CSV table of C-alpha atoms in Angstrom, one decimal:
chain,number,residue,atom,x,y,z
B,21,UNK,CA,70.1,33.1,129.5
B,22,UNK,CA,72.0,36.3,130.1
B,23,UNK,CA,75.4,35.8,131.7
B,24,UNK,CA,78.1,37.6,133.7
B,25,UNK,CA,81.8,36.8,133.4
B,26,UNK,CA,84.3,38.0,136.1
B,27,UNK,CA,87.2,39.6,134.3
B,28,UNK,CA,88.8,41.6,137.1
B,29,UNK,CA,88.9,42.6,140.8
B,30,UNK,CA,88.4,39.0,141.8
B,31,UNK,CA,90.5,37.9,144.7
B,32,UNK,CA,92.2,41.3,144.4
B,33,UNK,CA,91.3,44.9,145.1
B,34,UNK,CA,92.0,46.6,141.7
B,35,UNK,CA,91.3,46.0,138.0
B,36,UNK,CA,87.5,46.0,138.2
B,37,UNK,CA,85.8,44.5,135.1
B,38,UNK,CA,82.7,42.4,134.5
B,39,UNK,CA,81.3,41.3,131.1
B,40,UNK,CA,77.5,41.0,130.8
B,41,UNK,CA,76.1,39.3,127.8
B,42,UNK,CA,72.4,40.1,127.5
B,43,UNK,CA,70.0,37.6,126.0
B,44,UNK,CA,67.8,39.8,123.9
B,45,UNK,CA,65.2,37.0,123.2
B,46,UNK,CA,65.9,37.2,119.5
B,47,UNK,CA,68.6,34.6,119.4
B,48,UNK,CA,71.3,37.3,119.6
B,49,UNK,CA,73.0,39.0,122.4
B,50,UNK,CA,74.4,42.4,123.4
B,51,UNK,CA,77.6,42.9,125.3
B,52,UNK,CA,77.9,45.3,128.2
B,53,UNK,CA,81.1,46.0,130.2
B,54,UNK,CA,80.6,46.9,133.8
B,55,UNK,CA,83.8,48.8,134.8
B,56,UNK,CA,87.1,49.0,133.0
B,57,UNK,CA,89.6,49.3,135.7
B,58,UNK,CA,93.4,49.6,135.9
B,59,UNK,CA,95.3,46.9,137.8
B,60,UNK,CA,97.6,48.5,140.4
B,61,UNK,CA,100.6,47.3,142.3
B,62,UNK,CA,103.8,45.9,140.9
B,63,UNK,CA,105.1,44.4,137.6
B,64,UNK,CA,102.3,41.7,137.5
B,65,UNK,CA,99.8,44.5,137.3
B,66,UNK,CA,101.7,46.2,134.4
B,67,UNK,CA,101.7,42.9,132.5
B,68,UNK,CA,97.9,42.4,133.0
B,69,UNK,CA,97.1,46.0,132.0
B,70,UNK,CA,99.1,45.5,128.8
B,71,UNK,CA,97.1,42.5,127.6
B,72,UNK,CA,95.0,43.4,124.5
B,73,UNK,CA,91.2,43.4,124.8
B,74,UNK,CA,91.1,41.6,121.5
B,75,UNK,CA,87.8,41.3,119.7
B,76,UNK,CA,85.9,42.5,122.8
B,77,UNK,CA,86.8,46.1,122.2
B,78,UNK,CA,84.9,46.2,118.9
B,79,UNK,CA,82.1,43.8,120.0
B,80,UNK,CA,81.0,45.8,123.1
B,81,UNK,CA,77.8,47.7,122.8
B,82,UNK,CA,78.2,49.9,125.9
B,83,UNK,CA,80.2,50.5,129.1
B,84,UNK,CA,78.8,51.3,132.5
B,85,UNK,CA,81.0,52.9,135.3
B,86,UNK,CA,80.3,53.0,139.0
B,87,UNK,CA,82.8,55.8,139.6
B,88,UNK,CA,86.0,57.5,138.6
B,89,UNK,CA,88.8,55.9,140.6
B,90,UNK,CA,91.4,54.4,138.2
B,91,UNK,CA,91.0,50.9,139.5
B,92,UNK,CA,87.4,51.1,138.1
B,93,UNK,CA,88.0,53.3,135.0
B,94,UNK,CA,91.7,53.5,134.2
B,95,UNK,CA,91.7,51.2,131.1
B,96,UNK,CA,88.9,52.9,129.3
B,97,UNK,CA,91.2,54.9,126.9
B,98,UNK,CA,93.0,51.6,126.1
B,99,UNK,CA,89.6,50.1,125.3
B,100,UNK,CA,88.8,53.0,123.0
B,101,UNK,CA,92.3,52.9,121.5
B,102,UNK,CA,91.7,49.2,120.5
B,103,UNK,CA,88.3,50.0,118.8
B,104,UNK,CA,85.5,50.6,121.2
B,105,UNK,CA,83.2,53.4,120.1
B,106,UNK,CA,80.0,52.9,122.0
B,107,UNK,CA,78.5,55.0,124.9
B,108,UNK,CA,80.1,55.1,128.3
B,109,UNK,CA,77.4,55.6,131.0
B,110,UNK,CA,78.3,57.3,134.2
B,111,UNK,CA,77.2,60.1,136.5
B,112,UNK,CA,78.1,63.8,135.9
B,113,UNK,CA,80.5,63.8,138.9
B,114,UNK,CA,82.3,60.7,137.4
B,115,UNK,CA,82.5,62.3,134.0
B,116,UNK,CA,84.1,65.4,135.5
B,117,UNK,CA,86.6,63.3,137.5
B,118,UNK,CA,87.5,61.2,134.5
B,119,UNK,CA,88.6,64.3,132.6
B,120,UNK,CA,91.1,65.0,135.4
B,121,UNK,CA,92.2,61.5,136.3
B,122,UNK,CA,92.6,60.0,132.8
B,123,UNK,CA,94.5,63.0,131.5
B,124,UNK,CA,96.8,62.7,134.5
B,125,UNK,CA,97.3,59.0,133.9
B,126,UNK,CA,98.1,59.5,130.2
B,127,UNK,CA,100.6,62.2,131.1
B,128,UNK,CA,102.4,60.0,133.7
B,129,UNK,CA,102.4,57.0,131.3
B,130,UNK,CA,104.1,59.2,128.6
B,131,UNK,CA,106.8,60.3,131.0
B,132,UNK,CA,107.4,56.7,132.2
B,133,UNK,CA,107.6,55.4,128.7
B,134,UNK,CA,110.0,58.2,127.7
B,135,UNK,CA,112.4,57.2,130.5
B,136,UNK,CA,112.0,53.5,129.7
B,137,UNK,CA,112.7,54.0,126.0
B,138,UNK,CA,115.9,56.0,126.8
B,139,UNK,CA,117.2,52.9,128.6
B,140,UNK,CA,116.0,50.6,125.9
B,141,UNK,CA,117.8,52.6,123.2
B,142,UNK,CA,121.1,52.5,125.1
B,143,UNK,CA,120.7,48.7,125.5
B,144,UNK,CA,119.4,48.0,121.9
B,145,UNK,CA,116.1,46.8,123.3
B,146,UNK,CA,112.7,47.2,121.4
B,147,UNK,CA,110.9,50.4,122.3
B,148,UNK,CA,107.6,50.3,124.2
B,149,UNK,CA,104.4,52.3,123.8
B,150,UNK,CA,102.1,53.7,126.5
B,151,UNK,CA,98.8,52.0,127.1
B,152,UNK,CA,97.1,55.1,125.8
B,153,UNK,CA,97.8,58.8,125.2
B,154,UNK,CA,96.0,62.1,125.6
B,155,UNK,CA,94.2,61.7,122.2
B,156,UNK,CA,92.8,58.4,123.4
B,157,UNK,CA,91.6,60.1,126.6
B,158,UNK,CA,89.8,62.9,124.6
B,159,UNK,CA,88.0,60.3,122.4
B,160,UNK,CA,87.0,58.4,125.6
B,161,UNK,CA,85.6,61.6,127.2
B,162,UNK,CA,83.6,62.3,124.1
B,163,UNK,CA,81.8,58.9,124.5
B,164,UNK,CA,80.7,59.6,128.0
B,165,UNK,CA,77.0,60.0,128.7
B,166,UNK,CA,76.2,61.3,132.1
B,167,UNK,CA,73.0,60.6,134.1
B,168,UNK,CA,71.7,61.8,137.5
B,169,UNK,CA,71.0,59.4,140.4
B,170,UNK,CA,67.7,57.6,140.2
B,171,UNK,CA,67.1,58.2,136.5
B,172,UNK,CA,66.3,55.0,134.4
B,173,UNK,CA,68.5,54.6,131.3
B,174,UNK,CA,67.8,52.3,128.4
B,175,UNK,CA,70.7,50.1,127.4
B,176,UNK,CA,71.2,47.7,124.4
B,177,UNK,CA,69.4,44.4,124.5
B,178,UNK,CA,66.5,45.7,126.6
B,179,UNK,CA,68.5,46.2,129.7
B,180,UNK,CA,67.9,49.2,132.0
B,181,UNK,CA,70.3,51.1,134.3
B,182,UNK,CA,69.8,53.2,137.4
B,183,UNK,CA,72.6,54.8,139.4
B,184,UNK,CA,72.2,55.1,143.2
B,185,UNK,CA,74.5,57.2,145.5
B,186,UNK,CA,77.3,55.1,146.9
B,187,UNK,CA,78.6,57.9,149.2
B,188,UNK,CA,82.2,57.1,148.3
B,189,UNK,CA,83.6,60.0,146.2
B,190,UNK,CA,82.0,62.7,144.1
B,191,UNK,CA,79.7,61.0,141.5
B,192,UNK,CA,80.2,57.5,142.9
B,193,UNK,CA,77.3,55.1,142.4
B,194,UNK,CA,75.8,51.8,143.1
B,195,UNK,CA,74.9,50.3,139.8
B,196,UNK,CA,71.4,48.7,139.4
B,197,UNK,CA,70.9,46.8,136.2
B,198,UNK,CA,67.6,45.2,135.1
B,199,UNK,CA,68.5,42.5,132.5
B,200,UNK,CA,66.3,40.3,130.3
B,201,UNK,CA,67.3,36.7,130.9
B,202,UNK,CA,65.4,33.5,129.9
B,203,UNK,CA,62.1,35.3,129.3
B,204,UNK,CA,62.3,37.0,132.7
B,205,UNK,CA,63.8,40.2,134.1
B,206,UNK,CA,66.7,39.8,136.5
B,207,UNK,CA,68.1,42.6,138.7
B,208,UNK,CA,71.8,42.8,139.1
B,209,UNK,CA,73.2,45.2,141.7
B,210,UNK,CA,76.9,46.1,141.9
B,211,UNK,CA,77.8,47.9,145.1
B,212,UNK,CA,80.7,49.8,143.5
B,213,UNK,CA,82.8,51.1,146.4
B,214,UNK,CA,80.5,51.7,149.3
B,215,UNK,CA,81.3,54.9,151.3
B,216,UNK,CA,82.0,55.1,154.9
B,217,UNK,CA,79.0,56.7,156.6
B,218,UNK,CA,81.4,58.5,159.1
B,219,UNK,CA,83.2,60.3,156.3
B,220,UNK,CA,82.6,64.0,155.8
B,221,UNK,CA,81.5,65.6,152.6
B,222,UNK,CA,79.7,62.5,151.1
B,223,UNK,CA,76.2,61.4,151.8
B,224,UNK,CA,75.5,58.0,153.2
B,225,UNK,CA,75.3,55.1,150.7
B,226,UNK,CA,71.8,54.3,149.6
B,227,UNK,CA,70.3,51.0,150.6
B,228,UNK,CA,68.6,48.9,148.0
B,229,UNK,CA,66.1,46.1,148.7
B,230,UNK,CA,65.5,44.2,145.5
B,231,UNK,CA,68.0,42.1,143.6
B,232,UNK,CA,68.6,38.7,142.1
B,233,UNK,CA,72.4,39.0,142.0
B,234,UNK,CA,74.6,41.3,144.1
B,235,UNK,CA,78.3,41.9,143.3
B,236,UNK,CA,79.7,43.3,146.5
B,237,UNK,CA,83.0,44.9,147.2
B,238,UNK,CA,84.9,43.6,150.2
B,239,UNK,CA,87.9,45.9,150.6
B,240,UNK,CA,87.6,46.2,154.3
B,241,UNK,CA,85.4,43.2,154.9
B,242,UNK,CA,87.5,41.8,157.7
B,243,UNK,CA,87.3,44.8,160.0
B,244,UNK,CA,85.6,48.0,161.1
B,245,UNK,CA,87.3,51.4,161.0
B,246,UNK,CA,88.0,53.3,164.2
B,247,UNK,CA,85.3,55.7,165.3
B,248,UNK,CA,85.8,59.1,163.6
B,249,UNK,CA,86.1,61.0,166.9
B,250,UNK,CA,89.0,58.8,168.0
B,251,UNK,CA,90.6,59.0,164.6
B,252,UNK,CA,90.5,62.8,164.6
B,253,UNK,CA,92.0,62.9,168.1
B,254,UNK,CA,94.8,60.7,167.0
B,255,UNK,CA,95.4,62.8,163.9
B,256,UNK,CA,95.5,66.0,166.0
B,257,UNK,CA,97.9,64.3,168.5
B,258,UNK,CA,100.2,63.3,165.6
B,259,UNK,CA,100.2,66.9,164.3
B,260,UNK,CA,101.0,68.2,167.8
B,261,UNK,CA,103.8,65.7,168.2
B,262,UNK,CA,105.3,66.7,164.8
B,263,UNK,CA,105.2,70.3,165.9
B,264,UNK,CA,107.0,69.6,169.2
B,265,UNK,CA,109.6,67.4,167.4
B,266,UNK,CA,110.2,70.2,164.9
B,267,UNK,CA,109.6,68.0,161.8
B,268,UNK,CA,107.4,68.0,158.8
B,269,UNK,CA,104.3,65.9,158.3
B,270,UNK,CA,104.0,63.9,155.1
B,271,UNK,CA,100.6,62.7,154.0
B,272,UNK,CA,100.5,60.6,150.8
B,273,UNK,CA,97.6,62.0,148.8
B,274,UNK,CA,94.8,60.0,147.4
B,275,UNK,CA,93.8,62.8,145.0
B,276,UNK,CA,90.1,62.1,144.9
B,277,UNK,CA,88.1,62.1,148.1
B,278,UNK,CA,90.7,61.5,150.8
B,279,UNK,CA,92.6,64.7,150.1
B,280,UNK,CA,89.4,66.8,150.3
B,281,UNK,CA,88.4,65.0,153.5
B,282,UNK,CA,91.8,65.6,155.1
B,283,UNK,CA,91.7,69.3,154.1
B,284,UNK,CA,88.2,69.5,155.7
B,285,UNK,CA,89.5,68.2,159.0
B,286,UNK,CA,92.6,70.4,158.9
B,287,UNK,CA,90.2,73.4,158.4
B,288,UNK,CA,88.2,72.4,161.4
B,289,UNK,CA,91.4,72.0,163.5
B,290,UNK,CA,92.6,75.4,162.3
B,291,UNK,CA,89.4,77.2,163.3
B,292,UNK,CA,89.5,75.4,166.7
B,293,UNK,CA,93.0,76.8,167.2
B,294,UNK,CA,94.5,73.3,167.3
B,295,UNK,CA,96.6,73.4,164.2
B,296,UNK,CA,100.0,74.7,165.1
B,297,UNK,CA,101.7,74.1,161.8
B,298,UNK,CA,102.6,77.2,159.9
B,299,UNK,CA,101.8,76.0,156.4
B,300,UNK,CA,99.8,73.3,154.6
B,301,UNK,CA,101.0,72.4,151.1
B,302,UNK,CA,98.8,70.5,148.7
B,303,UNK,CA,101.5,69.3,146.3
B,304,UNK,CA,99.6,67.3,143.7
B,305,UNK,CA,98.4,68.9,140.5
B,306,UNK,CA,95.7,66.3,140.2
B,307,UNK,CA,94.5,66.7,143.8
B,308,UNK,CA,94.4,70.5,143.3
B,309,UNK,CA,92.2,70.1,140.2
B,310,UNK,CA,89.9,67.6,142.1
B,311,UNK,CA,89.7,69.9,145.1
B,312,UNK,CA,88.7,72.8,142.8
B,313,UNK,CA,86.1,70.5,141.2
B,314,UNK,CA,84.7,69.5,144.7
B,315,UNK,CA,84.4,73.3,145.4
B,316,UNK,CA,82.4,73.9,142.1
B,317,UNK,CA,80.2,70.8,142.8
B,318,UNK,CA,79.6,71.5,146.5
B,319,UNK,CA,75.8,71.4,146.0
B,320,UNK,CA,76.3,67.6,145.6
B,321,UNK,CA,78.2,67.4,148.9
B,322,UNK,CA,76.8,66.9,152.4
B,323,UNK,CA,75.2,70.2,153.4
B,324,UNK,CA,75.6,69.7,157.2
B,325,UNK,CA,79.4,69.1,156.8
B,326,UNK,CA,79.8,72.3,154.7
B,327,UNK,CA,77.7,74.2,157.2
B,328,UNK,CA,80.4,73.6,159.9
B,329,UNK,CA,83.0,75.3,157.7
B,330,UNK,CA,80.8,78.1,156.5
B,331,UNK,CA,80.0,79.1,160.1
B,332,UNK,CA,83.7,78.9,161.1
B,333,UNK,CA,84.8,80.9,158.1
B,334,UNK,CA,81.9,83.4,158.2
B,335,UNK,CA,80.7,82.2,154.8
B,336,UNK,CA,84.0,83.1,153.1
B,337,UNK,CA,85.2,79.9,151.3
B,338,UNK,CA,88.7,81.4,150.9
B,339,UNK,CA,89.0,81.3,154.7
B,340,UNK,CA,88.3,77.6,155.1
B,341,UNK,CA,92.0,77.0,155.5
B,342,UNK,CA,94.0,80.3,155.1
B,343,UNK,CA,97.4,78.6,155.5
B,344,UNK,CA,96.8,76.2,152.6
B,345,UNK,CA,99.2,76.7,149.6
B,346,UNK,CA,98.5,74.8,146.4
B,347,UNK,CA,101.8,74.1,144.6
B,348,UNK,CA,101.1,73.4,140.9
B,349,UNK,CA,104.6,73.7,139.4
B,350,UNK,CA,107.7,71.5,139.8
B,351,UNK,CA,109.7,74.6,141.0
B,352,UNK,CA,107.1,75.3,143.7
B,353,UNK,CA,107.2,71.6,144.7
B,354,UNK,CA,111.0,71.6,144.9
B,355,UNK,CA,110.9,74.8,147.0
B,356,UNK,CA,109.1,72.9,149.8
B,357,UNK,CA,112.2,70.8,150.4
B,358,UNK,CA,113.9,73.9,151.8
B,359,UNK,CA,111.4,73.8,154.7
B,360,UNK,CA,112.8,71.5,157.5
B,361,UNK,CA,109.9,71.7,159.9
B,362,UNK,CA,106.5,73.1,160.7
B,363,UNK,CA,104.8,72.1,157.5
B,364,UNK,CA,102.2,69.6,156.5
B,365,UNK,CA,102.9,68.3,153.0
B,366,UNK,CA,100.0,66.4,151.2
B,367,UNK,CA,101.5,65.0,148.0
B,368,UNK,CA,100.7,62.3,145.4
B,369,UNK,CA,100.6,59.4,145.0
B,370,UNK,CA,98.5,57.9,147.7
B,371,UNK,CA,100.2,54.5,147.7
B,372,UNK,CA,103.7,56.1,147.3
B,373,UNK,CA,104.4,54.3,144.1
B,374,UNK,CA,105.3,57.5,142.2
B,375,UNK,CA,104.5,61.2,142.1
B,376,UNK,CA,105.8,64.0,144.3
B,377,UNK,CA,105.6,62.2,147.6
B,378,UNK,CA,108.7,60.1,146.8
B,379,UNK,CA,110.7,63.3,146.2
B,380,UNK,CA,109.6,64.5,149.7
B,381,UNK,CA,110.7,61.1,151.1
B,382,UNK,CA,114.3,61.9,150.0
B,383,UNK,CA,114.3,65.0,152.2
B,384,UNK,CA,112.2,63.9,155.1
B,385,UNK,CA,112.0,60.1,155.5
B,386,UNK,CA,115.4,59.6,157.1
B,387,UNK,CA,114.6,62.2,159.9
B,388,UNK,CA,113.2,60.9,163.2
B,389,UNK,CA,111.4,64.2,163.6
B,390,UNK,CA,109.3,63.5,160.5
B,391,UNK,CA,105.8,62.1,160.8
B,392,UNK,CA,104.5,60.0,157.9
B,393,UNK,CA,100.7,59.7,158.1
B,394,UNK,CA,99.1,57.0,156.0
B,395,UNK,CA,95.4,57.7,155.5
B,396,UNK,CA,94.4,55.2,152.8
B,397,UNK,CA,94.6,51.6,151.6
B,398,UNK,CA,98.0,50.5,150.5
B,399,UNK,CA,97.8,47.7,147.8
B,400,UNK,CA,100.2,44.8,147.8
B,401,UNK,CA,103.4,45.5,145.9
B,402,UNK,CA,103.4,49.3,146.5
B,403,UNK,CA,106.0,51.3,148.4
B,404,UNK,CA,103.3,52.4,150.8
B,405,UNK,CA,102.5,48.8,151.7
B,406,UNK,CA,106.2,48.1,152.3
B,407,UNK,CA,106.3,51.0,154.8
B,408,UNK,CA,103.1,50.0,156.5
B,409,UNK,CA,104.4,46.4,156.8
B,410,UNK,CA,107.4,47.7,158.7
B,411,UNK,CA,110.2,48.0,156.1
B,412,UNK,CA,113.3,49.6,157.6
B,413,UNK,CA,114.6,50.6,154.1
B,414,UNK,CA,112.8,51.4,150.8
B,415,UNK,CA,114.2,52.2,147.4
B,416,UNK,CA,112.9,55.2,145.5
B,417,UNK,CA,114.3,57.1,142.6
B,418,UNK,CA,117.2,54.7,142.4
B,419,UNK,CA,118.3,55.4,146.0
B,420,UNK,CA,117.9,53.4,149.3
B,421,UNK,CA,116.4,55.3,152.1
B,422,UNK,CA,116.2,54.4,155.8
B,423,UNK,CA,112.7,54.7,157.2
B,424,UNK,CA,113.5,56.7,160.3
B,425,UNK,CA,110.4,58.8,160.3
B,426,UNK,CA,107.6,57.8,162.7
B,427,UNK,CA,104.9,56.1,160.7
B,428,UNK,CA,101.2,56.5,161.7
B,429,UNK,CA,98.5,54.5,159.9
B,430,UNK,CA,95.2,56.2,160.6
B,431,UNK,CA,92.5,53.9,159.1
B,432,UNK,CA,89.5,55.8,160.3
B,433,UNK,CA,89.7,58.2,157.4
B,434,UNK,CA,88.9,55.4,154.9
B,435,UNK,CA,86.3,56.4,152.3
B,436,UNK,CA,85.2,52.7,152.3
B,437,UNK,CA,82.6,51.2,154.5
B,438,UNK,CA,83.8,48.9,157.2
B,439,UNK,CA,82.6,45.4,157.9
B,440,UNK,CA,79.6,46.3,160.1
B,441,UNK,CA,78.3,48.9,157.6
B,442,UNK,CA,78.8,46.5,154.7
B,443,UNK,CA,76.8,43.8,156.4
B,444,UNK,CA,74.1,46.3,157.2
B,445,UNK,CA,73.9,47.3,153.5
B,446,UNK,CA,73.8,43.6,152.4
B,447,UNK,CA,71.2,42.8,155.0
B,448,UNK,CA,68.7,45.3,153.5
B,449,UNK,CA,68.1,43.1,150.5
B,450,UNK,CA,64.9,41.0,150.6
B,451,UNK,CA,64.4,37.4,149.3
B,452,UNK,CA,68.1,36.2,149.6
B,453,UNK,CA,69.8,37.3,146.4
B,454,UNK,CA,73.0,35.5,145.3
B,455,UNK,CA,76.0,37.4,146.6
B,456,UNK,CA,79.4,37.4,144.9
B,457,UNK,CA,82.3,39.1,146.7
B,458,UNK,CA,84.7,41.2,144.6
B,459,UNK,CA,87.3,43.9,145.3
B,460,UNK,CA,89.1,42.3,148.2
B,461,UNK,CA,92.3,40.4,149.0
B,462,UNK,CA,91.7,36.7,149.5
B,463,UNK,CA,92.1,36.6,153.3
B,464,UNK,CA,89.8,39.6,153.7
B,465,UNK,CA,87.2,38.1,151.5
B,466,UNK,CA,87.2,34.8,153.5
B,467,UNK,CA,86.7,36.8,156.7
B,468,UNK,CA,83.9,38.8,155.2
B,469,UNK,CA,82.2,35.7,153.8
B,470,UNK,CA,82.2,34.1,157.3
B,471,UNK,CA,80.9,37.4,158.9
B,472,UNK,CA,78.1,37.5,156.3
B,473,UNK,CA,77.2,33.8,157.0
B,474,UNK,CA,76.8,34.7,160.7
B,475,UNK,CA,74.2,37.2,159.6
B,476,UNK,CA,72.4,34.6,157.5
B,477,UNK,CA,73.8,35.8,154.2
B,478,UNK,CA,75.5,33.3,151.9
B,479,UNK,CA,78.1,34.6,149.6
B,480,UNK,CA,80.5,33.1,147.0
B,481,UNK,CA,84.0,34.2,146.1
B,482,UNK,CA,84.4,34.0,142.3
B,483,UNK,CA,87.7,33.3,140.4
B,484,UNK,CA,89.0,35.1,137.3
B,485,UNK,CA,87.0,33.9,134.3
B,486,UNK,CA,84.1,32.4,136.2
B,487,UNK,CA,80.8,32.8,134.4
B,488,UNK,CA,77.4,32.8,136.0
B,489,UNK,CA,73.8,32.8,134.6
B,490,UNK,CA,71.7,35.8,135.7
């Protein structure tokens, strides 16, 4: 029998990883890794990320990726560094995003390790190495094999792969695997991260109807997001209040997907004459690269959403948001801090656990006129989560800061499906497949399990290391 072992994103949101051992009917087996994600949020995550893959890196025959977010792909270069040399199957959009995201991750790791080792030298401590470097990233990218949605791909052991559009970010997919097991073929479907049908730019997630086993994300399984029209009105109101208060607006940037969606809505507000800020800064080198990628790949985006901007800008893409400034260099980023009001600053990182946003905190967070707009999920252990949970003070860059800015959490911008849409997606499957809930915090998963049960869908919540037969 073929088996699946849960190795990550179980009873937590990040660190996606599932080992599939394919029974090839010849007495042997092939090993496939579904996802190879980075754990995010605090020192425990760092320790988990540092654990060696051991023999697995050399024993794996192939890797399959649902999409490019680091919690699904961020340990791939470490896997390659430790000996993996097989194919990495993904979509073209995912391959293009990986080039940006993994290079950025390696660069940040190198800087972090450099600072850490300066301290260790002074204190006669052993030096540390990064999880991987840019050379490992290049070797990883060379192993990527990209495939369009809907195209069957043969995998080792007689397994077959088809990617379906998940509607989450550029290139995101639902993974459909047909796997030989015990003389039969079993169909395993992994939802990946399901997109929010209300989100702009992305198409709606595809619904599938046949499966024996479904691995389903549950990030927002305990609630629905606010309707988009209400969300946009709240967003416009916050921007108006910030203008009247004379302060800046800080938006922690999730570089992939969320930033592009926020820029879209700012463009619409601008052309409607409702954006009173004088300047919008995109202050994240990675988000700038991703935004440029989305522009090049706009044929893959939702045509109706782009039509709105094209009409407003008379077909001139440079006029989508004329007041947008992309600040690539450190000097350009630092210059923003001379602006004390009237600006919208979109800066990384999305969970405020590093990047340029924390430098902007130093100059803006202690001002009551500042508006901090949280537009994405904040994982446990991150600075962003501390702020959302009501922390009156936070510590960044070795300094304590009082949180005097007004904080607005606007959840309707989520690129994840909410509970109702997730139940609708799960309910499309015929013949009652086995459901296993992944990618969710424990309380959220329990709530989602109960909601599914009310709809007649039984689901289990696996633990780390659990192994099931397919």
